[in-house]
XYZ file of C-alpha atoms in Angstrom:
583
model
C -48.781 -48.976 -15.327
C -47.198 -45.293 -13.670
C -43.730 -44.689 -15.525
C -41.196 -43.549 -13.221
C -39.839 -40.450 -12.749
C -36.399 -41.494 -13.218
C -34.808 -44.835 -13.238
C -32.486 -46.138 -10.867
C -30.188 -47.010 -13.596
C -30.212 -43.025 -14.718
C -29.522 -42.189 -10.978
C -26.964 -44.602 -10.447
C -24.808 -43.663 -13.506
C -24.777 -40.202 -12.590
C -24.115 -40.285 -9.041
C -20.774 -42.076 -10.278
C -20.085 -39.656 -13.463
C -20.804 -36.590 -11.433
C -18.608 -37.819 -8.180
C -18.601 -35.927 -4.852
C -18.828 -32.197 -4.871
C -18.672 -29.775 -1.751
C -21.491 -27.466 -1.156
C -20.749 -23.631 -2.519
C -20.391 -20.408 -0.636
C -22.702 -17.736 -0.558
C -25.357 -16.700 2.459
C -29.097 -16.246 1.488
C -28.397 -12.611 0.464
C -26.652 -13.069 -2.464
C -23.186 -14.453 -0.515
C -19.828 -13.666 -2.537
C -21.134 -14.619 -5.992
C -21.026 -17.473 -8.306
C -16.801 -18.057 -7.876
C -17.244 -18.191 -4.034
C -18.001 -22.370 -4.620
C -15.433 -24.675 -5.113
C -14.239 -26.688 -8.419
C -17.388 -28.687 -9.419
C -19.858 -27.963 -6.809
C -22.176 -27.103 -9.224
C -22.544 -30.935 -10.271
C -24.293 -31.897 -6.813
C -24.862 -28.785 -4.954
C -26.871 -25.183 -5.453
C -23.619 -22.847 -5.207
C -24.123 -19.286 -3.834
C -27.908 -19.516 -2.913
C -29.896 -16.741 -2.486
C -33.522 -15.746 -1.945
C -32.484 -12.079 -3.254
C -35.212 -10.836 -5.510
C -34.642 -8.174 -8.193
C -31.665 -7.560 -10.256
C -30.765 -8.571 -13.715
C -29.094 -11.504 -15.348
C -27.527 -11.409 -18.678
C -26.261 -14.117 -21.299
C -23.916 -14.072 -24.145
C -24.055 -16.808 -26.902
C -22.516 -17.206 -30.074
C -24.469 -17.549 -32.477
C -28.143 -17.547 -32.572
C -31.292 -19.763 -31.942
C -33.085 -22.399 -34.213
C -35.840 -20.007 -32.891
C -37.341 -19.192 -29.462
C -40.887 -20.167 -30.294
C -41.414 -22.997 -27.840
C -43.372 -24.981 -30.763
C -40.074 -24.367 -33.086
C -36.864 -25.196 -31.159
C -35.013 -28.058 -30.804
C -31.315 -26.768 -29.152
C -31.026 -28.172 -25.389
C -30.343 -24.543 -24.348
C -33.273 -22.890 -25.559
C -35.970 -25.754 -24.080
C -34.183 -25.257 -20.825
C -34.276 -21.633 -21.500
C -37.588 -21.111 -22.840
C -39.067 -22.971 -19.446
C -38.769 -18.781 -18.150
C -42.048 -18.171 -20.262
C -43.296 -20.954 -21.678
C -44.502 -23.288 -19.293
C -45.084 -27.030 -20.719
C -47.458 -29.866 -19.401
C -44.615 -31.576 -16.730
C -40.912 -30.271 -16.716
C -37.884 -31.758 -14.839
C -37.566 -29.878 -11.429
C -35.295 -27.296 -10.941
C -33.014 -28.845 -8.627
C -29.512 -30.100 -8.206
C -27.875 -33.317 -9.093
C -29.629 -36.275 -9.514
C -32.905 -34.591 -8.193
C -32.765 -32.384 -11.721
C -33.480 -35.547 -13.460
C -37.053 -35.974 -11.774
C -40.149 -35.509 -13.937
C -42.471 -32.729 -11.711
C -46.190 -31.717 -12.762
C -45.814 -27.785 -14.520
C -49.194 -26.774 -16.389
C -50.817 -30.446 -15.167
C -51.838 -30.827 -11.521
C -50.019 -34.604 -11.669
C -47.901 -36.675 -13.847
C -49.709 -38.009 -16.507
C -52.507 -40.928 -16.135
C -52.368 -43.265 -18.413
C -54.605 -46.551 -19.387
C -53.391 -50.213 -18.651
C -51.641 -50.571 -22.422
C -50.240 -47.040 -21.933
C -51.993 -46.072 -25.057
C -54.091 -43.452 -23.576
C -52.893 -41.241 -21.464
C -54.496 -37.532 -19.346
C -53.422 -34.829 -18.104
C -55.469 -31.971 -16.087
C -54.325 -28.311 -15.514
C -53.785 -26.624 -12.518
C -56.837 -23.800 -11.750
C -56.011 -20.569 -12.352
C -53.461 -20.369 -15.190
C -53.080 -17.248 -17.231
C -51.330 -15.764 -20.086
C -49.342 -12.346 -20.174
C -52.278 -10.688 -20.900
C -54.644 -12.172 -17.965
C -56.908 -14.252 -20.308
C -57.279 -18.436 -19.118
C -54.985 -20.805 -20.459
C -57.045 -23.995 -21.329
C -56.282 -27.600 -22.696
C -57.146 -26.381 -25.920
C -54.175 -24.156 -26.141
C -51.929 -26.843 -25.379
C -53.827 -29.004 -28.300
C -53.260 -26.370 -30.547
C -49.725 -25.651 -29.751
C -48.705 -29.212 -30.420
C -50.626 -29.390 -33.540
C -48.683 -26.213 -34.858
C -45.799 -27.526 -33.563
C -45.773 -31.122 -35.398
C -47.846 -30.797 -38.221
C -47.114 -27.447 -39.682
C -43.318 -28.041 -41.747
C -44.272 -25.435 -44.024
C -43.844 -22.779 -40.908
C -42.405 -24.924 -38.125
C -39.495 -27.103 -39.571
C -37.125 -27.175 -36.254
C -38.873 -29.367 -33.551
C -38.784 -33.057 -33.343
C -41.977 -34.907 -34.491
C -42.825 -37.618 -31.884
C -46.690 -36.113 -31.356
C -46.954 -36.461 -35.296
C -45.443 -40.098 -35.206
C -47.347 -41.779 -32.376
C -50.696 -39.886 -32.259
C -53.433 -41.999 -33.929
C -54.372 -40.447 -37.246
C -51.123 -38.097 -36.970
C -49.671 -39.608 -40.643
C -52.464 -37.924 -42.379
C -53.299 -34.803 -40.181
C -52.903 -32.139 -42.459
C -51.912 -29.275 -39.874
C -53.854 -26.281 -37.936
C -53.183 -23.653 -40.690
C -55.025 -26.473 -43.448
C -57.461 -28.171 -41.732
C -59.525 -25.173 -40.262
C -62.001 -27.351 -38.559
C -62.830 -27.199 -34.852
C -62.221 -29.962 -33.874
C -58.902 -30.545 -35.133
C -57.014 -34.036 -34.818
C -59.491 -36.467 -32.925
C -56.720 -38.468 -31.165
C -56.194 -35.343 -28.765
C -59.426 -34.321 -26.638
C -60.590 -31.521 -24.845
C -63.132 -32.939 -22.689
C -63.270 -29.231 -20.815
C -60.432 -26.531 -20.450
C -59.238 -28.706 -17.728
C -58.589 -31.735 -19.418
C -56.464 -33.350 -21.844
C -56.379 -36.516 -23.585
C -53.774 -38.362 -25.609
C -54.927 -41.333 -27.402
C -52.007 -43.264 -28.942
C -51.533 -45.927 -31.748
C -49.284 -47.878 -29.871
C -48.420 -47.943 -26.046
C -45.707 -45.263 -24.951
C -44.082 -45.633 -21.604
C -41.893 -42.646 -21.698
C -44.756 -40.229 -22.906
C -44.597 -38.000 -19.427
C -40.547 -37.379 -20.793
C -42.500 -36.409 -23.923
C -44.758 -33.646 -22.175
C -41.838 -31.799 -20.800
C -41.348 -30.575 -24.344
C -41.796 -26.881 -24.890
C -44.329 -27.890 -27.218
C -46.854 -28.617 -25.223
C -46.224 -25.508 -24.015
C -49.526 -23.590 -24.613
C -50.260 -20.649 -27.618
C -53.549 -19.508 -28.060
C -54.680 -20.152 -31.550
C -56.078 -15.675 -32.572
C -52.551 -14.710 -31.246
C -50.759 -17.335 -33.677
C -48.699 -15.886 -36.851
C -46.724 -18.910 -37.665
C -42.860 -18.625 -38.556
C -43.807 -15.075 -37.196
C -45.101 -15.607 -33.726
C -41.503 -15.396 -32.537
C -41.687 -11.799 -32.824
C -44.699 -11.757 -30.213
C -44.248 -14.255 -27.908
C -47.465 -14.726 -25.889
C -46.213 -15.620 -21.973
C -47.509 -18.528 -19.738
C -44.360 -18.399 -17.528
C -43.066 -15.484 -14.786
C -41.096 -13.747 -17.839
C -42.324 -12.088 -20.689
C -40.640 -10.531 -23.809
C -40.182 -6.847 -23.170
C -38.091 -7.045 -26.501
C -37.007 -9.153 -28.981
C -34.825 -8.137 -31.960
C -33.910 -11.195 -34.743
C -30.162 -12.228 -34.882
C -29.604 -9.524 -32.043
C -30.765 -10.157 -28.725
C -34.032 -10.579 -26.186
C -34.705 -8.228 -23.194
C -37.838 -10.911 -20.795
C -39.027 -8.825 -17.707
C -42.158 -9.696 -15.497
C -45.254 -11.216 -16.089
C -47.747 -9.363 -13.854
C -50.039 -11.881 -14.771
C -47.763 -14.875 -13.652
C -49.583 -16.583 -9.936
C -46.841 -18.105 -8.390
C -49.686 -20.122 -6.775
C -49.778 -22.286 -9.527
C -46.265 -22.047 -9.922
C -44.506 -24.649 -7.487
C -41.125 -24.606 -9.113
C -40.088 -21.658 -10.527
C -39.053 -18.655 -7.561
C -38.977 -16.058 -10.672
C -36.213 -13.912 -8.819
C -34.496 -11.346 -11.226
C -36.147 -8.455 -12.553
C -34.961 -8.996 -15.534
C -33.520 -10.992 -18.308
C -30.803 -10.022 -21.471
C -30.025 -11.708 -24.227
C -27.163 -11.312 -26.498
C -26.564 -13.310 -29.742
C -23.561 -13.287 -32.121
C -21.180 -12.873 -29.733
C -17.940 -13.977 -30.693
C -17.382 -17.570 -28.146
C -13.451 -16.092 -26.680
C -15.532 -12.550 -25.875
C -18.112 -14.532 -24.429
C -15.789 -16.606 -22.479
C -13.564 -13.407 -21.469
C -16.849 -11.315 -20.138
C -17.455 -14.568 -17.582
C -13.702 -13.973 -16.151
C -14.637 -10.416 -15.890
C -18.119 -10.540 -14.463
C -19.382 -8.799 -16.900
C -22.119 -11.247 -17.916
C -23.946 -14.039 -15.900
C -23.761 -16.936 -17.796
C -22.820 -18.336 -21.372
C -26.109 -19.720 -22.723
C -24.815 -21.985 -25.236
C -24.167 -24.265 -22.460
C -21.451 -25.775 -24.104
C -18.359 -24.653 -21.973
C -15.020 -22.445 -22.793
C -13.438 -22.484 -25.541
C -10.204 -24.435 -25.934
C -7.822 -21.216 -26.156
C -9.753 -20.321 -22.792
C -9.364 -23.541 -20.905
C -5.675 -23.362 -19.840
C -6.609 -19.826 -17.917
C -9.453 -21.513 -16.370
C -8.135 -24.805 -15.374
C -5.326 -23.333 -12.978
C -5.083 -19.802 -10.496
C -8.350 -18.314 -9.125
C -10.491 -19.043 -11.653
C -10.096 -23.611 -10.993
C -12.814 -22.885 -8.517
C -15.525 -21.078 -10.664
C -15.592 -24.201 -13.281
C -18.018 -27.605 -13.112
C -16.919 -30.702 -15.648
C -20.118 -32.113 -16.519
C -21.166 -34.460 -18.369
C -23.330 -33.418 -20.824
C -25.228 -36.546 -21.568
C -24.210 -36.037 -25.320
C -21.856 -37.584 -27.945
C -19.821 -35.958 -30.435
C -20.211 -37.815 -33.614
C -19.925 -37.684 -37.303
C -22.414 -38.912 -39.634
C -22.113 -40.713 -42.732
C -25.008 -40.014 -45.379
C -25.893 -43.396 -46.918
C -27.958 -41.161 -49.492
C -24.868 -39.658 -50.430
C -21.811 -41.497 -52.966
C -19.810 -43.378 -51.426
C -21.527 -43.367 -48.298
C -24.429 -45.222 -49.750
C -21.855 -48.412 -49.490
C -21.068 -49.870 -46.263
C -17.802 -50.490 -46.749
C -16.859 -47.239 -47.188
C -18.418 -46.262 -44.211
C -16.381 -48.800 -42.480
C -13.420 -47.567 -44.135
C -13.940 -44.171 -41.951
C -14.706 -46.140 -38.761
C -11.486 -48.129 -39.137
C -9.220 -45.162 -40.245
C -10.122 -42.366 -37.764
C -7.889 -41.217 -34.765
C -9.958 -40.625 -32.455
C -7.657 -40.031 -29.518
C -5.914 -37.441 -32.057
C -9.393 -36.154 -32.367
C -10.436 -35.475 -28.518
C -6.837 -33.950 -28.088
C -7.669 -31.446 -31.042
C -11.107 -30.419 -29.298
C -9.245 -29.973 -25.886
C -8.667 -33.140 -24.620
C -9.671 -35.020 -21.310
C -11.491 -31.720 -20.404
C -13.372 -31.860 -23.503
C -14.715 -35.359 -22.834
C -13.914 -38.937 -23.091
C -13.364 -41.389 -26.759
C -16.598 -42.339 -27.639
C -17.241 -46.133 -29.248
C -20.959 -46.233 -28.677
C -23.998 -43.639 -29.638
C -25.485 -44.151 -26.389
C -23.452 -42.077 -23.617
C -22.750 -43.667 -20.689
C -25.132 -41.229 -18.652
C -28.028 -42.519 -20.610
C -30.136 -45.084 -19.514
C -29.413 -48.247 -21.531
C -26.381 -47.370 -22.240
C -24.352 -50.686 -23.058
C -20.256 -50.554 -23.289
C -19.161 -52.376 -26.507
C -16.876 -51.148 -29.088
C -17.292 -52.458 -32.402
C -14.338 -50.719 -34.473
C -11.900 -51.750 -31.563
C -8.335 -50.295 -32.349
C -5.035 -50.031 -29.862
C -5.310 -46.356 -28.121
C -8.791 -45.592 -30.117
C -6.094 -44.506 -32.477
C -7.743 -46.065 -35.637
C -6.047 -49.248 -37.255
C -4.972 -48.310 -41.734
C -5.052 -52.054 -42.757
C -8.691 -53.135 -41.774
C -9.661 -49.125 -43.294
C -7.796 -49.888 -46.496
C -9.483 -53.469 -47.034
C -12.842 -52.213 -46.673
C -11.618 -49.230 -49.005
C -10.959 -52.118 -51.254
C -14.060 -54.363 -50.371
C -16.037 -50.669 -51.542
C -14.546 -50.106 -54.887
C -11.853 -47.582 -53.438
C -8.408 -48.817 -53.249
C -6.515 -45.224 -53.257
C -9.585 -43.631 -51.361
C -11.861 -41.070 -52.675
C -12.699 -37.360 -52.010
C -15.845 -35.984 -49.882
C -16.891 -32.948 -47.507
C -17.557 -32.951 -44.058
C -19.554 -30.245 -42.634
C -18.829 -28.011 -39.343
C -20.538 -25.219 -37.514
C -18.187 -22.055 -37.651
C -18.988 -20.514 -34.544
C -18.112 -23.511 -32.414
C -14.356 -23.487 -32.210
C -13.871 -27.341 -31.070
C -15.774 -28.595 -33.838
C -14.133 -27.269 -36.150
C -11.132 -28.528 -34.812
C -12.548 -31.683 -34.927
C -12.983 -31.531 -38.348
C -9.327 -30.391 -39.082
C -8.050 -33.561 -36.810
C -10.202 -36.190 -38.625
C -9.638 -34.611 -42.005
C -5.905 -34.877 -40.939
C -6.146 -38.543 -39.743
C -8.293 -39.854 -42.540
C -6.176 -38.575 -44.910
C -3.575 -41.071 -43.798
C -5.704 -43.902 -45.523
C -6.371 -41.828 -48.982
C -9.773 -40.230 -47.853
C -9.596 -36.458 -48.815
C -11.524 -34.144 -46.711
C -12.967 -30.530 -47.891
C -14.116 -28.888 -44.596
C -17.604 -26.814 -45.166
C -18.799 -24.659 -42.246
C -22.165 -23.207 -41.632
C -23.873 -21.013 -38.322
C -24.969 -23.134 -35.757
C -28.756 -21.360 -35.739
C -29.194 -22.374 -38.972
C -27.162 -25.516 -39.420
C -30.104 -27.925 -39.292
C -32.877 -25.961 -41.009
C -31.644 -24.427 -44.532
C -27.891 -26.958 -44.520
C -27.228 -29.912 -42.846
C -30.693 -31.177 -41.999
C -32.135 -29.959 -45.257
C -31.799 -33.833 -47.507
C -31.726 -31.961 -50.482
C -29.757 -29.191 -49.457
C -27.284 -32.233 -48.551
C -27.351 -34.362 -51.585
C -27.164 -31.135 -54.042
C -23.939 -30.308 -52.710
C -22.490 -33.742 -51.768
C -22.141 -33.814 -47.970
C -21.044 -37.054 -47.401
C -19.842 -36.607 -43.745
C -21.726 -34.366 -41.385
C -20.417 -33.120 -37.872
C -23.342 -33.857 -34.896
C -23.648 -33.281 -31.783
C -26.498 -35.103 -29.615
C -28.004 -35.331 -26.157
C -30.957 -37.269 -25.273
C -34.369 -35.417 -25.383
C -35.019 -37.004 -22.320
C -32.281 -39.565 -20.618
C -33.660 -42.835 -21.896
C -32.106 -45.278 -24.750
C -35.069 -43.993 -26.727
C -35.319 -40.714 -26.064
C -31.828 -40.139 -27.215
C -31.740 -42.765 -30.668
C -34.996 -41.873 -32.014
C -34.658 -38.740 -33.630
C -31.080 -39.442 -34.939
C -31.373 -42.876 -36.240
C -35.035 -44.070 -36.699
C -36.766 -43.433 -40.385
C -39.915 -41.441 -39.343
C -37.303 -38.285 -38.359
C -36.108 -37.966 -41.923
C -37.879 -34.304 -42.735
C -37.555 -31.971 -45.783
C -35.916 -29.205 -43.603
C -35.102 -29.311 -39.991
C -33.769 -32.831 -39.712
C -31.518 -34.284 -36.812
C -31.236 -37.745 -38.641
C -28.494 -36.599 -40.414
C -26.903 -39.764 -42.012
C -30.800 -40.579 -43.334
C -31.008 -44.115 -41.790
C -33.676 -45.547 -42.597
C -33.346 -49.030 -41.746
C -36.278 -51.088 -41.228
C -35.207 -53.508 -38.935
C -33.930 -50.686 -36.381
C -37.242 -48.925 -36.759
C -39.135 -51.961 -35.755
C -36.904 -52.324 -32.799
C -37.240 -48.608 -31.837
C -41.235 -49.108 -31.792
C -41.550 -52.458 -30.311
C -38.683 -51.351 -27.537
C -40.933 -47.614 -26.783
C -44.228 -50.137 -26.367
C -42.511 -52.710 -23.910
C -43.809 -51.643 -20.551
C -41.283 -54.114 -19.001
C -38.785 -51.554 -17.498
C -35.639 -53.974 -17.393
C -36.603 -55.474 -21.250
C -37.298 -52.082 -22.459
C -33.400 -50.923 -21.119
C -31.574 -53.681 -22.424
C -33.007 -52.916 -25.762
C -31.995 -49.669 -26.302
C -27.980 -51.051 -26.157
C -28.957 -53.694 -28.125
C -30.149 -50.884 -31.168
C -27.273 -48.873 -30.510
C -25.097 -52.085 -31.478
C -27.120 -52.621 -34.966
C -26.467 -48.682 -36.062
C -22.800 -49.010 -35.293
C -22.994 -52.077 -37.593
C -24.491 -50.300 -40.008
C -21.512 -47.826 -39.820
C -23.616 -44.849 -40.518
C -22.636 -43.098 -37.359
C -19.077 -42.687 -36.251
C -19.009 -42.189 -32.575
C -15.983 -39.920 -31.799
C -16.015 -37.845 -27.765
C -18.583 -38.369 -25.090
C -18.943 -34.634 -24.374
C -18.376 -32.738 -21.226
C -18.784 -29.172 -20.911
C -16.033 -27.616 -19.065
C -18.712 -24.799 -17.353
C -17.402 -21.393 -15.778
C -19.634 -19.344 -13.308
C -19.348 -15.772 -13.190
C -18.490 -14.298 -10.093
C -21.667 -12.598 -9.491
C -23.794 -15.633 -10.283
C -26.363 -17.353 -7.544
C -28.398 -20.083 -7.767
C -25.876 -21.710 -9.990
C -26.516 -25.674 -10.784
C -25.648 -28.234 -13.450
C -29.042 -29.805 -14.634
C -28.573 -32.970 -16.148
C -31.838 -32.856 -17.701
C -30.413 -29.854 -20.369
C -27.401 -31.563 -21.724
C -25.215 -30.607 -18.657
C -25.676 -26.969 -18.702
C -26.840 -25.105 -15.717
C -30.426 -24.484 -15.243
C -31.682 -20.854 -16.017
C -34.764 -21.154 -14.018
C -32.858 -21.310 -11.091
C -29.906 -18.515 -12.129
C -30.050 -15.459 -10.497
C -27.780 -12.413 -10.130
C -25.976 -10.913 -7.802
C -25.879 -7.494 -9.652
């Protein structure tokens, strides 16, 4: 069978979510910059487009990244990001609207081919690719960057694992930097430098979703330093690192060695690229209303002191409320006391506020309640609500019986985590710590930096069970925008890791995993949809996960921004391959 490149279901859902949305302003020459378009025009539309080569474009962001070794990342931003010089076997087109959700060919000439059980499946690379330095990219790099990126934890903690779960002989690969043979794992072949082959233990349908990961994204093995080769970057995409300084910043500029000729999708127009880091979010969100940056890229939207300024006057016009294909959710550890009872993870499901909760992070613009894991953008995405309460505003008697069914009439006392540099969450966490408190559960907020809030805290299991983090703030959006590309890393067994976890209540339930694997092999489109509601309705049962806002970002373009569009693809954010500058 061919998987498609996006399903109608996907398409549908978003062409009602992202509404109607004029074209923006702007003539080919750079027009009257990014504020010239109207309120969300960036949802459908390409607003102030320009052909206008040179300049420079320059981003703020608050905190830092997981890293920006493509083999080591797994924030939305920096895979949408990191596309500028790492270039990955298929990517989803840079485009607007619903087009943004199509899987395109990038390194590979063609989607991916794959055998009649979808169990084995090829790709073959365009002619002519080469690195910064004008040597040949081949196959083999892209073997060897996935086999860094999955099987190395001891260097490369951050990424998901799905080449490690599903490649045959991938549970007892051992990693490049132990197993120094030359062949490597057998299950991925390198015919010639042309040709790559995946050979599964189970059939796949959404693998060409997979290979848009930046970690297929190619590294040659004599340049390779490990945790280190952040520092020295080695370029397959029009941008390379003219600078890079940890915890401060990133100057790109361009590769000389970059062929648009077997680049299709990527026009490569500024000169150059800055990157900022630790930039306080208000400053960031003040240098967008003064033009003196290009874009924000966290992605994530003002800040809620900065959305009454931006929601009225001049500035209405420069914003896009989109969807960002994510919920907001808490996490209960079952690994952790009393979390490791369901009742007392039913207690929180009952007792929360959640409508108090989205008014705390900035409400309506913020997002919509949440009652599933799935959002609705997603496809598979079922409506239910199993924790049903009048205004989503939490109901005390069914929290306090199952405080009683748990052992815990008068409550009990545990911590829930945040990340200090994003304002809303935290102010989530002071709204449900106010709310629960209502029912006898006493909250001690913890907060920790975003950059490293899943590899040395919250996604650390022993980190988390050391210091008793019962409830842990998440936010998620699908790695790609099916049922399974957004559930398995946060609820199936296999994504429980040492450091670097995303599965942060540790579920490790075996009849969910089963469903998750038998669902992913079902090459029955309509089948494999339906079940991806039905296994977001067992982990609700379980109570583990406490659905609270289905996230927009409330986006602001700078006024000397072009080629500005939401991509659907990144968790709502606009697309940086397509960003240009004005300036």
């Amino acid at each position: 069978m061919k998987t498609r490149r996006v399903t109608a279901a996907i398409a549908s859902v978003l062409a009602l979510s992202l509404g109607a949305a004029a074209c923006g302003g702007g003539d080919d020459n750079g027009g009257n910059g990014g504020g010239s378009g109207k309120k969300d025009a960036a949802l459908t539309s390409i607003v102030n487009p320009s052909s206008k080569k040179g300049g420079t474009v320059t981003y703020e962001h608050s905190d830092v990244p997981d890293s920006l070794d493509p083999g080591n990342t797994y924030y939305g931003w920096v895979q949408n990001f990191s596309r500028l010089y790492a270039r990955a076997l298929t990517t989803f087109k840079p485009a607007a609207g619903k087009e943004g959700l199509e899987v395109v060919p990038d390194l590979a000439e063609s989607l991916g081919t794959p055998s009649d059980d979808a169990k084995t499946w090829t790709y073959k690379l365009r002619k002519g690719l080469k690195y910064q330095d004008g040597t040949p990219i081949t196959s083999k790099d892209v073997k060897y960057a996935i086999l860094r990126s999955n099987f190395a934890p001891e260097a490369l903690s951050n990424g998901p694992t799905y080449f490690k779960a599903y490649l045959e002989g991938g549970d007892k690969y051992k990693g490049p930097y132990k197993d120094k043979s030359a062949d490597g794992l057998k299950s991925i072949e390198t015919p010639d430098d042309n040709t790559i082959v995946f050979k599964l233990k189970q059939p796949f349908a959404d693998f060409d979703y997979l290979a848009t990961f930046s970690q297929t994204a190619p590294v040659p093995q004599s340049k390779d330093t490990g945790a280190k080769y952040v520092q020295n970057i080695v370029s397959s995409g029009p941008y390379q690192f003219q600078s890079y300084e940890e915890g401060r910043g990133a100057t790109l500029v361009r590769n000389k060695n970059w062929d648009p000729k077997t680049d299709p999708i990527r026009k490569a127009l500024p000169d150059k690229i800055s990157v900022k880091f630790k930039v306080n979010p208000v400053t960031v969100d003040n240098d967008l209303l003064s033009d003196k940056i290009t874009g924000d890229l966290a992605g994530t939207g003002v800040q809620p002191q900065t959305q009454p300024k931006v929601l009225q006057g001049k500035y209405a016009s420069q914003t896009d409320s989109s969807y960002a294909g994510a919920t907001q959710y808490i996490a209960l550890n079952v690994n952790v006391a009393p979390f490791d009872n369901i009742h007392c993870r039913k207690a929180v499901q009952w007792g929360l506020d959640k409508q108090s909760v989205l008014d705390a992070m900035g409400g309506s613009p913020k997002g919509d309640v949440a009652t599933t894991l799935l959002p609705p953008s997603v496809n598979g995405y079922t409506k239910f609500d199993t924790y049903a309460t009048e205004g989503h505003k939490g109901n005390v008697a069914k929290a306090k019986e199952e405080l009683k069914a748990c052992g815990k009439p008068n409550g009990f006392n545990t911590i829930l985590t945040a990340r200090s540099d994003r304002p809303a969450e935290v102010a989530q966490a002071t709204a449900v710590q106010a709310s629960l408190k209502k029912i006898g559960i006493n909250i001690e907020i913890k907060q920790f930096p975003s950059g490293k809030y899943f590899s040395n805290f919250a996604g650390v299991p022993s980190y988390v069970h050391e210091h008793k983090l019962g409830m842990l703030s998440m936010a998620w959006g699908a790695d790609w925008p099916t049922g399974f590309g957004f559930l398995d890393q946060v609820v199936n067994g296999s994504a429980i890791k040492p450091s670097g976890g995303t599965n942060l209540s540790e579920l490790n339930d075996p009849a969910i995993n089963k469903a998750l694997k038998d669902a992913i092999g079902n090459t029955d489109d309509a089948a494999r949809t339906k079940a991806w509601g039905d296994i977001d309705k067992m982990v609700l049962d379980n109570a583990s996960v406490v659905p609270v806002v289905y996230r927009k970002n409330l986006l602001l373009r700078s006024e000397s921004a072009a080629n500005v569009t939401v991509t659907q693809a990144y968790l709502g954010m606009y697309d940086y391959v397509l960003m240009s500058s004005t300036k």
